[in-house]
mmCIF file with all atom_site columns, C-alpha atoms in Angstrom:
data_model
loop_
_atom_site.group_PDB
_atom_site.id
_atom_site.type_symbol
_atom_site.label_atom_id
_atom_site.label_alt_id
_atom_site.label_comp_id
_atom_site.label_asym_id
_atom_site.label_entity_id
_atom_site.label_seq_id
_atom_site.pdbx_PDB_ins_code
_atom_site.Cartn_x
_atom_site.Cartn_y
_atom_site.Cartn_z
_atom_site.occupancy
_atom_site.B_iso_or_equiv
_atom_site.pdbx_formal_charge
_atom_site.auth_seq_id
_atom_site.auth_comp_id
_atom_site.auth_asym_id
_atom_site.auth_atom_id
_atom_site.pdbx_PDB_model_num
ATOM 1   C CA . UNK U 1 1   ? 0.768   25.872  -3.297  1.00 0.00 ? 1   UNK U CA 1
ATOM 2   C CA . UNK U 1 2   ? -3.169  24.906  -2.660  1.00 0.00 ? 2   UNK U CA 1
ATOM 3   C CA . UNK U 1 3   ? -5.599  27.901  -2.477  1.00 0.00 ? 3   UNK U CA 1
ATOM 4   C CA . UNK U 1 4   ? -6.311  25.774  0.780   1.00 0.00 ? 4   UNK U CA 1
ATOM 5   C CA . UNK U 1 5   ? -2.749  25.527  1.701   1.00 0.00 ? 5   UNK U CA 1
ATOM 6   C CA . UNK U 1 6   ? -3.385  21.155  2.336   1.00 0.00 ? 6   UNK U CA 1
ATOM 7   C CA . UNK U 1 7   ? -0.516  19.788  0.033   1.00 0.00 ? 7   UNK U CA 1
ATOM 8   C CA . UNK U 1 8   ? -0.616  16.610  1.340   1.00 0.00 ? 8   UNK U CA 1
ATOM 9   C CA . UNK U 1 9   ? -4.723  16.289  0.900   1.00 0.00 ? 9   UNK U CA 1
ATOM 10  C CA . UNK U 1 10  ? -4.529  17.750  -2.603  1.00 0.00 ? 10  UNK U CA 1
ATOM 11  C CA . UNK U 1 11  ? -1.216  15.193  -3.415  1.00 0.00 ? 11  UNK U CA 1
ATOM 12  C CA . UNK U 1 12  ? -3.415  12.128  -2.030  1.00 0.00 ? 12  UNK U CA 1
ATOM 13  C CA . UNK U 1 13  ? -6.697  13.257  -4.960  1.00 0.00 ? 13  UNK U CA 1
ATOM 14  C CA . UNK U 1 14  ? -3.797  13.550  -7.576  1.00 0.00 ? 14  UNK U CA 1
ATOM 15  C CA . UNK U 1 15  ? -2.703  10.444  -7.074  1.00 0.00 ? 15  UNK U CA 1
ATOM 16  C CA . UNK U 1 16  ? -5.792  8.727   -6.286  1.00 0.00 ? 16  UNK U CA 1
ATOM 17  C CA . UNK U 1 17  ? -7.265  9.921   -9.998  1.00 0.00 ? 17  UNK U CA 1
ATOM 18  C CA . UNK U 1 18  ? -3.838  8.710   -11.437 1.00 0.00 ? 18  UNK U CA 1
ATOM 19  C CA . UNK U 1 19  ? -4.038  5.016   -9.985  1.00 0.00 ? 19  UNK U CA 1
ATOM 20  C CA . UNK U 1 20  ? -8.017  5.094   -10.896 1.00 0.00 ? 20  UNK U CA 1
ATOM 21  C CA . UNK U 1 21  ? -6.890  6.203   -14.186 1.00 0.00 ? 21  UNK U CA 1
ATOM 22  C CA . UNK U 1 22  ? -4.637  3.574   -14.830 1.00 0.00 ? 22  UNK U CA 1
ATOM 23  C CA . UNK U 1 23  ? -7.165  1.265   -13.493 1.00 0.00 ? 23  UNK U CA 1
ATOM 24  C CA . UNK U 1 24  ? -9.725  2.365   -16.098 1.00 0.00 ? 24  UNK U CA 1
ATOM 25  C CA . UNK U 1 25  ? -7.161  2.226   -18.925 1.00 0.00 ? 25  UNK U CA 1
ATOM 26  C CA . UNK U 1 26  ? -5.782  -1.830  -18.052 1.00 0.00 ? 26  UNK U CA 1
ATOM 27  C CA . UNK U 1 27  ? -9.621  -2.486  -17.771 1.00 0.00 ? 27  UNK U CA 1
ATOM 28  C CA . UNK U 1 28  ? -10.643 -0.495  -20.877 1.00 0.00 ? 28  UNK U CA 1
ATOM 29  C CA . UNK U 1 29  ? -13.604 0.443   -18.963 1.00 0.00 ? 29  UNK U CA 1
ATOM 30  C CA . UNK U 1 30  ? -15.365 3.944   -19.803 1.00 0.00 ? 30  UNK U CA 1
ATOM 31  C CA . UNK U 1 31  ? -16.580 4.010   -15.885 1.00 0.00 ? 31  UNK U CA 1
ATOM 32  C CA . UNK U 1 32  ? -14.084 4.866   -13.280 1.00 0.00 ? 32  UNK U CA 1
ATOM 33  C CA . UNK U 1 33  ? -16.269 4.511   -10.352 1.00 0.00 ? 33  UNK U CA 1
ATOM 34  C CA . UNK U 1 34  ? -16.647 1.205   -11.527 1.00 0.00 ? 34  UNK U CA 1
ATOM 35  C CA . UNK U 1 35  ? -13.002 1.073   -11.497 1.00 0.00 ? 35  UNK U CA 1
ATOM 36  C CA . UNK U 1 36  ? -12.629 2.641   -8.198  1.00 0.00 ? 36  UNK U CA 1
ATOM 37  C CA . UNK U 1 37  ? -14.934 0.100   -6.814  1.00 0.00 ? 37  UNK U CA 1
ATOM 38  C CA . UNK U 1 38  ? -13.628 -2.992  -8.041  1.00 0.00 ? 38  UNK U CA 1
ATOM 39  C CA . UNK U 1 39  ? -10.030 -1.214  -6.450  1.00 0.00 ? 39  UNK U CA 1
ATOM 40  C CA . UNK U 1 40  ? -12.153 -0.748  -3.061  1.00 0.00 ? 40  UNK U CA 1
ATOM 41  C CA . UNK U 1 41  ? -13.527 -4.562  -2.561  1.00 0.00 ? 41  UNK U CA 1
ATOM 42  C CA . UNK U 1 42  ? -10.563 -6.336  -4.257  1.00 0.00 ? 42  UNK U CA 1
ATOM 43  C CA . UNK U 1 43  ? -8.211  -4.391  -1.690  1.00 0.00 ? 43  UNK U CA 1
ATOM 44  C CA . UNK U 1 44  ? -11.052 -5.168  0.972   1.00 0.00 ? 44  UNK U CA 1
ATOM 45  C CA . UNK U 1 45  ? -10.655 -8.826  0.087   1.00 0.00 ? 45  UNK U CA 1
ATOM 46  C CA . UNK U 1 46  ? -6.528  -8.589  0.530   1.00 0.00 ? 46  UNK U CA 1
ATOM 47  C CA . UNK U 1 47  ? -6.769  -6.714  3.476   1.00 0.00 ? 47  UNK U CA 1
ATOM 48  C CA . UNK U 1 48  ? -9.300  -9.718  5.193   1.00 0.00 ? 48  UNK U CA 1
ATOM 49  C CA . UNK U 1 49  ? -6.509  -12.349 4.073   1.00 0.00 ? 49  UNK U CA 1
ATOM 50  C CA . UNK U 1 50  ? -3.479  -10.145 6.111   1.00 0.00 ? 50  UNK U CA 1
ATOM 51  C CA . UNK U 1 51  ? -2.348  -10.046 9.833   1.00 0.00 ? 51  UNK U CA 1
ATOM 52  C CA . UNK U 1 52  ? -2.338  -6.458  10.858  1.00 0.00 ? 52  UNK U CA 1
ATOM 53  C CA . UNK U 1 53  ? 1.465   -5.871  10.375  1.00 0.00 ? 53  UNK U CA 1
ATOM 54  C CA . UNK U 1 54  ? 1.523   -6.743  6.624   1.00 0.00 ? 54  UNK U CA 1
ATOM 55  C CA . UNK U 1 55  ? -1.646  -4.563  6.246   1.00 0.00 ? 55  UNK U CA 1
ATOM 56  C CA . UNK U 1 56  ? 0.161   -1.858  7.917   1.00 0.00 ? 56  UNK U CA 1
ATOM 57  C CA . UNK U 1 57  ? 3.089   -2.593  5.255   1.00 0.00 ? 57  UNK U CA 1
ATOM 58  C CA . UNK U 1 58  ? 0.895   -2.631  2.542   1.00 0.00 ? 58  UNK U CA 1
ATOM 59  C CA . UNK U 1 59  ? -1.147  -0.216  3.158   1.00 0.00 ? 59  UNK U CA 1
ATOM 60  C CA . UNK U 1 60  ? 1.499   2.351   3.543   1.00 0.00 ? 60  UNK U CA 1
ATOM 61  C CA . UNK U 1 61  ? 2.613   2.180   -0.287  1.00 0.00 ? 61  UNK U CA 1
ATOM 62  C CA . UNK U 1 62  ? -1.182  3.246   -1.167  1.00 0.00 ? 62  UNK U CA 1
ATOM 63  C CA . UNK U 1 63  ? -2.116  7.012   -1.373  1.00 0.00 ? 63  UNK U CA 1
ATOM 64  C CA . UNK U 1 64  ? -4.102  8.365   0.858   1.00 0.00 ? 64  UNK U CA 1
ATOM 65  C CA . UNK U 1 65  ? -7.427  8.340   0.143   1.00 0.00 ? 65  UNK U CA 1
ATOM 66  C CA . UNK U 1 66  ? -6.823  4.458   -1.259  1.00 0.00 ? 66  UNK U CA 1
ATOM 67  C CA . UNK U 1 67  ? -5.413  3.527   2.063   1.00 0.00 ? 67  UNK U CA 1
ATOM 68  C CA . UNK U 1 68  ? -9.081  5.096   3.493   1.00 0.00 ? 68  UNK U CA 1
ATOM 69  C CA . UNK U 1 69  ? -10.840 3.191   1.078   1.00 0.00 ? 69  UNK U CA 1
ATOM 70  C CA . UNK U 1 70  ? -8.834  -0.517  1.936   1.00 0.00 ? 70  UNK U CA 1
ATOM 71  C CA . UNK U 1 71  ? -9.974  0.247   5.899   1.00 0.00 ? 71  UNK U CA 1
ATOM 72  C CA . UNK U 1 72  ? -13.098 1.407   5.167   1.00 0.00 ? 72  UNK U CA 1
ATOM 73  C CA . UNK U 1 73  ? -15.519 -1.657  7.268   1.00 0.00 ? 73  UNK U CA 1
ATOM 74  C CA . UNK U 1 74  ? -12.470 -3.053  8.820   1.00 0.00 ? 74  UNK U CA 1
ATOM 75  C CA . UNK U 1 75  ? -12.823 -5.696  11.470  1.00 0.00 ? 75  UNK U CA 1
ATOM 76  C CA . UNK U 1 76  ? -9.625  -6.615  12.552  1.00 0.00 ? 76  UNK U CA 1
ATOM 77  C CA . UNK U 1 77  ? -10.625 -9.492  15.498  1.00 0.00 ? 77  UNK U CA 1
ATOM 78  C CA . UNK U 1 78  ? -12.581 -11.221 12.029  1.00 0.00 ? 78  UNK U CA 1
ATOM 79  C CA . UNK U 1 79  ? -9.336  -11.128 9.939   1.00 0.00 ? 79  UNK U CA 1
ATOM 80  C CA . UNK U 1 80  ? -7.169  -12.699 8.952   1.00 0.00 ? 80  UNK U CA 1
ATOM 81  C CA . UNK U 1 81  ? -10.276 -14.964 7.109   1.00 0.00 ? 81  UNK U CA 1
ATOM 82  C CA . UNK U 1 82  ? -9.558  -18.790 6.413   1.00 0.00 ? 82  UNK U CA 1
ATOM 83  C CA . UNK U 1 83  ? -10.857 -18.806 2.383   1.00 0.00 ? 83  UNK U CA 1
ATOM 84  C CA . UNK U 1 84  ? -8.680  -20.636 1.164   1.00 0.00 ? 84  UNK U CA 1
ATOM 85  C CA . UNK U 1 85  ? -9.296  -21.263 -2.662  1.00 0.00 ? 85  UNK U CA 1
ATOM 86  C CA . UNK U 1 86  ? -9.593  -18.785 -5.367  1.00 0.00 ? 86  UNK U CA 1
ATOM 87  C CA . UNK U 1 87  ? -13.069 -19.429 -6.547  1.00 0.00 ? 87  UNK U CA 1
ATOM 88  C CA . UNK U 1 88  ? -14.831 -18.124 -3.220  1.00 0.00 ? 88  UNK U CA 1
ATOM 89  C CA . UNK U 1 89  ? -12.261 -15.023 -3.439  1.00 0.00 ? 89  UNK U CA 1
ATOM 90  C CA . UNK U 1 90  ? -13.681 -14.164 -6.885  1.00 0.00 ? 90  UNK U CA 1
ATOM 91  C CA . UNK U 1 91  ? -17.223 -14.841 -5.426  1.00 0.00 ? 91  UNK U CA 1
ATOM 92  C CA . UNK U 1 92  ? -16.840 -12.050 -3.007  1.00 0.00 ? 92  UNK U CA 1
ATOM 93  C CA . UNK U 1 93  ? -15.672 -9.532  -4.924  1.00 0.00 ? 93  UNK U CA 1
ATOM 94  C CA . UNK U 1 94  ? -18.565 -10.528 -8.058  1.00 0.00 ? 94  UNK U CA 1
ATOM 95  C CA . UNK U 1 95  ? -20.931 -10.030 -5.264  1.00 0.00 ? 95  UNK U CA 1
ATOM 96  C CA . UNK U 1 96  ? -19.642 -6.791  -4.312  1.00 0.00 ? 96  UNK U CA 1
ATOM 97  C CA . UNK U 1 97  ? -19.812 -5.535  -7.927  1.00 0.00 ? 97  UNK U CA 1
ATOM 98  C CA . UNK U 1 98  ? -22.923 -6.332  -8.233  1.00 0.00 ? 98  UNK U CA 1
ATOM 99  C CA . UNK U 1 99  ? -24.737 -5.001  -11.093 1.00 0.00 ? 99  UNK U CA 1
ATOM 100 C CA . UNK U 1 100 ? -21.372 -3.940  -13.228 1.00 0.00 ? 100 UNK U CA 1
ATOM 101 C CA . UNK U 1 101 ? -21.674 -4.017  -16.437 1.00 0.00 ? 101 UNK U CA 1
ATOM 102 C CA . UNK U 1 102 ? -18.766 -3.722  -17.133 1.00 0.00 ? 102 UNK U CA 1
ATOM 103 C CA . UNK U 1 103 ? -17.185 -6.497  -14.883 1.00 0.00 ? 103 UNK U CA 1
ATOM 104 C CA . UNK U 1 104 ? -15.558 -9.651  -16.270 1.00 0.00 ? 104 UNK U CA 1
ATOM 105 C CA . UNK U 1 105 ? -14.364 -11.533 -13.230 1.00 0.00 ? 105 UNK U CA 1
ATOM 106 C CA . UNK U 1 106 ? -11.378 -12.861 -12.997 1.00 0.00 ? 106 UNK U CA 1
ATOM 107 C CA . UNK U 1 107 ? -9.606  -11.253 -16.114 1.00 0.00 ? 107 UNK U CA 1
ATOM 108 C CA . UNK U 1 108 ? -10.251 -7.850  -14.399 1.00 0.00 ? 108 UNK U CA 1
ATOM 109 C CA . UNK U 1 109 ? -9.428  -8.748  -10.854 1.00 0.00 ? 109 UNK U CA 1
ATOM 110 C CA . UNK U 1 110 ? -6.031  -9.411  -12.313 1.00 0.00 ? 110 UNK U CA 1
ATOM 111 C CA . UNK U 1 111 ? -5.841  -6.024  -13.573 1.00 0.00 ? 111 UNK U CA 1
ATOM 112 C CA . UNK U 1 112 ? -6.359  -4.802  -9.860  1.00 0.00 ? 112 UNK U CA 1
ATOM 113 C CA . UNK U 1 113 ? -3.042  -7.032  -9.283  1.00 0.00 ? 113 UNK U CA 1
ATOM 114 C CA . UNK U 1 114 ? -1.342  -5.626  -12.384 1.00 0.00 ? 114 UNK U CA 1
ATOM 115 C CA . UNK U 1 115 ? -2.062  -2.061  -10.999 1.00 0.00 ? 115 UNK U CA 1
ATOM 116 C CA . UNK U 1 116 ? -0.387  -3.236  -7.880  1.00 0.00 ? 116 UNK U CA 1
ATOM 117 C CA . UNK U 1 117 ? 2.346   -5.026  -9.169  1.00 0.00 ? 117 UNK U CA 1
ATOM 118 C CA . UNK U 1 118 ? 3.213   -1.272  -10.664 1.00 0.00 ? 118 UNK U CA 1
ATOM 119 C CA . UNK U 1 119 ? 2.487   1.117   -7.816  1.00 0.00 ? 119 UNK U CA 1
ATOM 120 C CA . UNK U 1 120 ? 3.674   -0.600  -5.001  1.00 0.00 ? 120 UNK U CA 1
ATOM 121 C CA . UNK U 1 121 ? 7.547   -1.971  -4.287  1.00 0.00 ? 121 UNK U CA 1
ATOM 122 C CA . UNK U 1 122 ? 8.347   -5.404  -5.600  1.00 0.00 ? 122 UNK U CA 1
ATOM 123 C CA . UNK U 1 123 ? 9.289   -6.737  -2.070  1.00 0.00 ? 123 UNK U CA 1
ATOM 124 C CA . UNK U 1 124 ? 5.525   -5.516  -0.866  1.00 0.00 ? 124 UNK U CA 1
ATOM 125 C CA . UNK U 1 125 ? 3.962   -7.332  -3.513  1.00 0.00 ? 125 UNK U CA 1
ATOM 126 C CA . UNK U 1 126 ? 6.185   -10.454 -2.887  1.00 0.00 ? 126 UNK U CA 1
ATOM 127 C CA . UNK U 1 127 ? 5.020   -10.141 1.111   1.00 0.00 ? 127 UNK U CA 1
ATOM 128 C CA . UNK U 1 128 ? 1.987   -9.692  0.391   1.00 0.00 ? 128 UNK U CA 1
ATOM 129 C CA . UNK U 1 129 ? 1.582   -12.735 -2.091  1.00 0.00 ? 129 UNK U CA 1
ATOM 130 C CA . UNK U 1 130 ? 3.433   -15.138 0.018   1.00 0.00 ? 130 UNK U CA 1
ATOM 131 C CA . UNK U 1 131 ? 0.693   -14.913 2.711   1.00 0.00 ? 131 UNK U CA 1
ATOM 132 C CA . UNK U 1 132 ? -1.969  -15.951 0.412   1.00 0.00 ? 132 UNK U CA 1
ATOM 133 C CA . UNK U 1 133 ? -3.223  -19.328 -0.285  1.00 0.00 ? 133 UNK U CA 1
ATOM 134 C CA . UNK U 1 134 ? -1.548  -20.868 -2.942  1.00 0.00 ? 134 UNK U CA 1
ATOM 135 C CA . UNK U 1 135 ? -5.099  -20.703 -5.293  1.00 0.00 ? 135 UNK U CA 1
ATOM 136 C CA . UNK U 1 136 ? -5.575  -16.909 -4.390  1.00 0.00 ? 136 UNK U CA 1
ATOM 137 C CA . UNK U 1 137 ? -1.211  -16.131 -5.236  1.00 0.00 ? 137 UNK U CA 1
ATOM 138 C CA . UNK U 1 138 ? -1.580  -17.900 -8.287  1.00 0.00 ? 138 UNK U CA 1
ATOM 139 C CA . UNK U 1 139 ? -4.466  -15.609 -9.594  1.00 0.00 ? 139 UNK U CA 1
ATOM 140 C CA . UNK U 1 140 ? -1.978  -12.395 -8.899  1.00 0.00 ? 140 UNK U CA 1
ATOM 141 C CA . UNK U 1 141 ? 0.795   -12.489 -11.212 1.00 0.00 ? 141 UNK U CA 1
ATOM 142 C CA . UNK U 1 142 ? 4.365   -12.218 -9.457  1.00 0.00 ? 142 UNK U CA 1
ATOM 143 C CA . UNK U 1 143 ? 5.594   -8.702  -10.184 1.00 0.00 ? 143 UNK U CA 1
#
């Protein structure tokens, strides 16, 4: 038990650290709030490709605090977007990172995917891929 008695809050940081962790460790990157931001605007770009019943299916796998993070700036009358090849996709999310040092594009986008493609159910993954354009499914590995 919590000194706070919140299980479920306390559960959600666990497991947040342990996917950031993981994260950090397929990236080899010493920062993990670099990590936890390329998590946040990859999963912002997935979420803008999704109609709002396959979000909610997705998003349920995620902890907690993740599943915060992928609604944080949602507009859901802009979404789902129409980009439609993979070069714009990894535009956004380069933009988003901004000054990164760390940050290698495309290589580490996939390791977002690869983290995925471990936490989440196979059949979620394989939704979730099939309503991407072809470009954009073909960067994420099947799982």
């Amino acid at each position: 038990m919590t000194v706070q008695g919140l299980e479920v809050i306390d559960h959600s940081v666990h497991l947040t650290h342990e996917w950031i962790n993981e994260l950090a460790a397929r990236l080899d990157w010493s920062s993990k709030r670099s990590a936890l931001r390329l998590l946040r605007v990859t999963l912002h770009r997935i979420r803008d490709h999704l109609v709002v019943d396959e979000l909610a299916q997705l998003s349920a796998q995620l902890p907690l605090l993740i599943r915060g993070f992928m609604f944080e700036g949602w507009v859901p009358k802009h979404t789902p977007i129409k980009e439609r090849n993979v070069a714009d996709f990894i535009t956004f999310i380069t933009n988003q990172m901004g000054q990164t040092n760390e940050y290698r594009g495309r290589d580490d986008i996939k390791c977002v995917f690869d983290l995925l493609n471990n936490r989440l159910s196979r059949g979620e993954i394989e939704d979730v891929r099939a309503t991407l354009p072809t470009s954009i499914r073909d960067l994420w590995p099947a799982p």
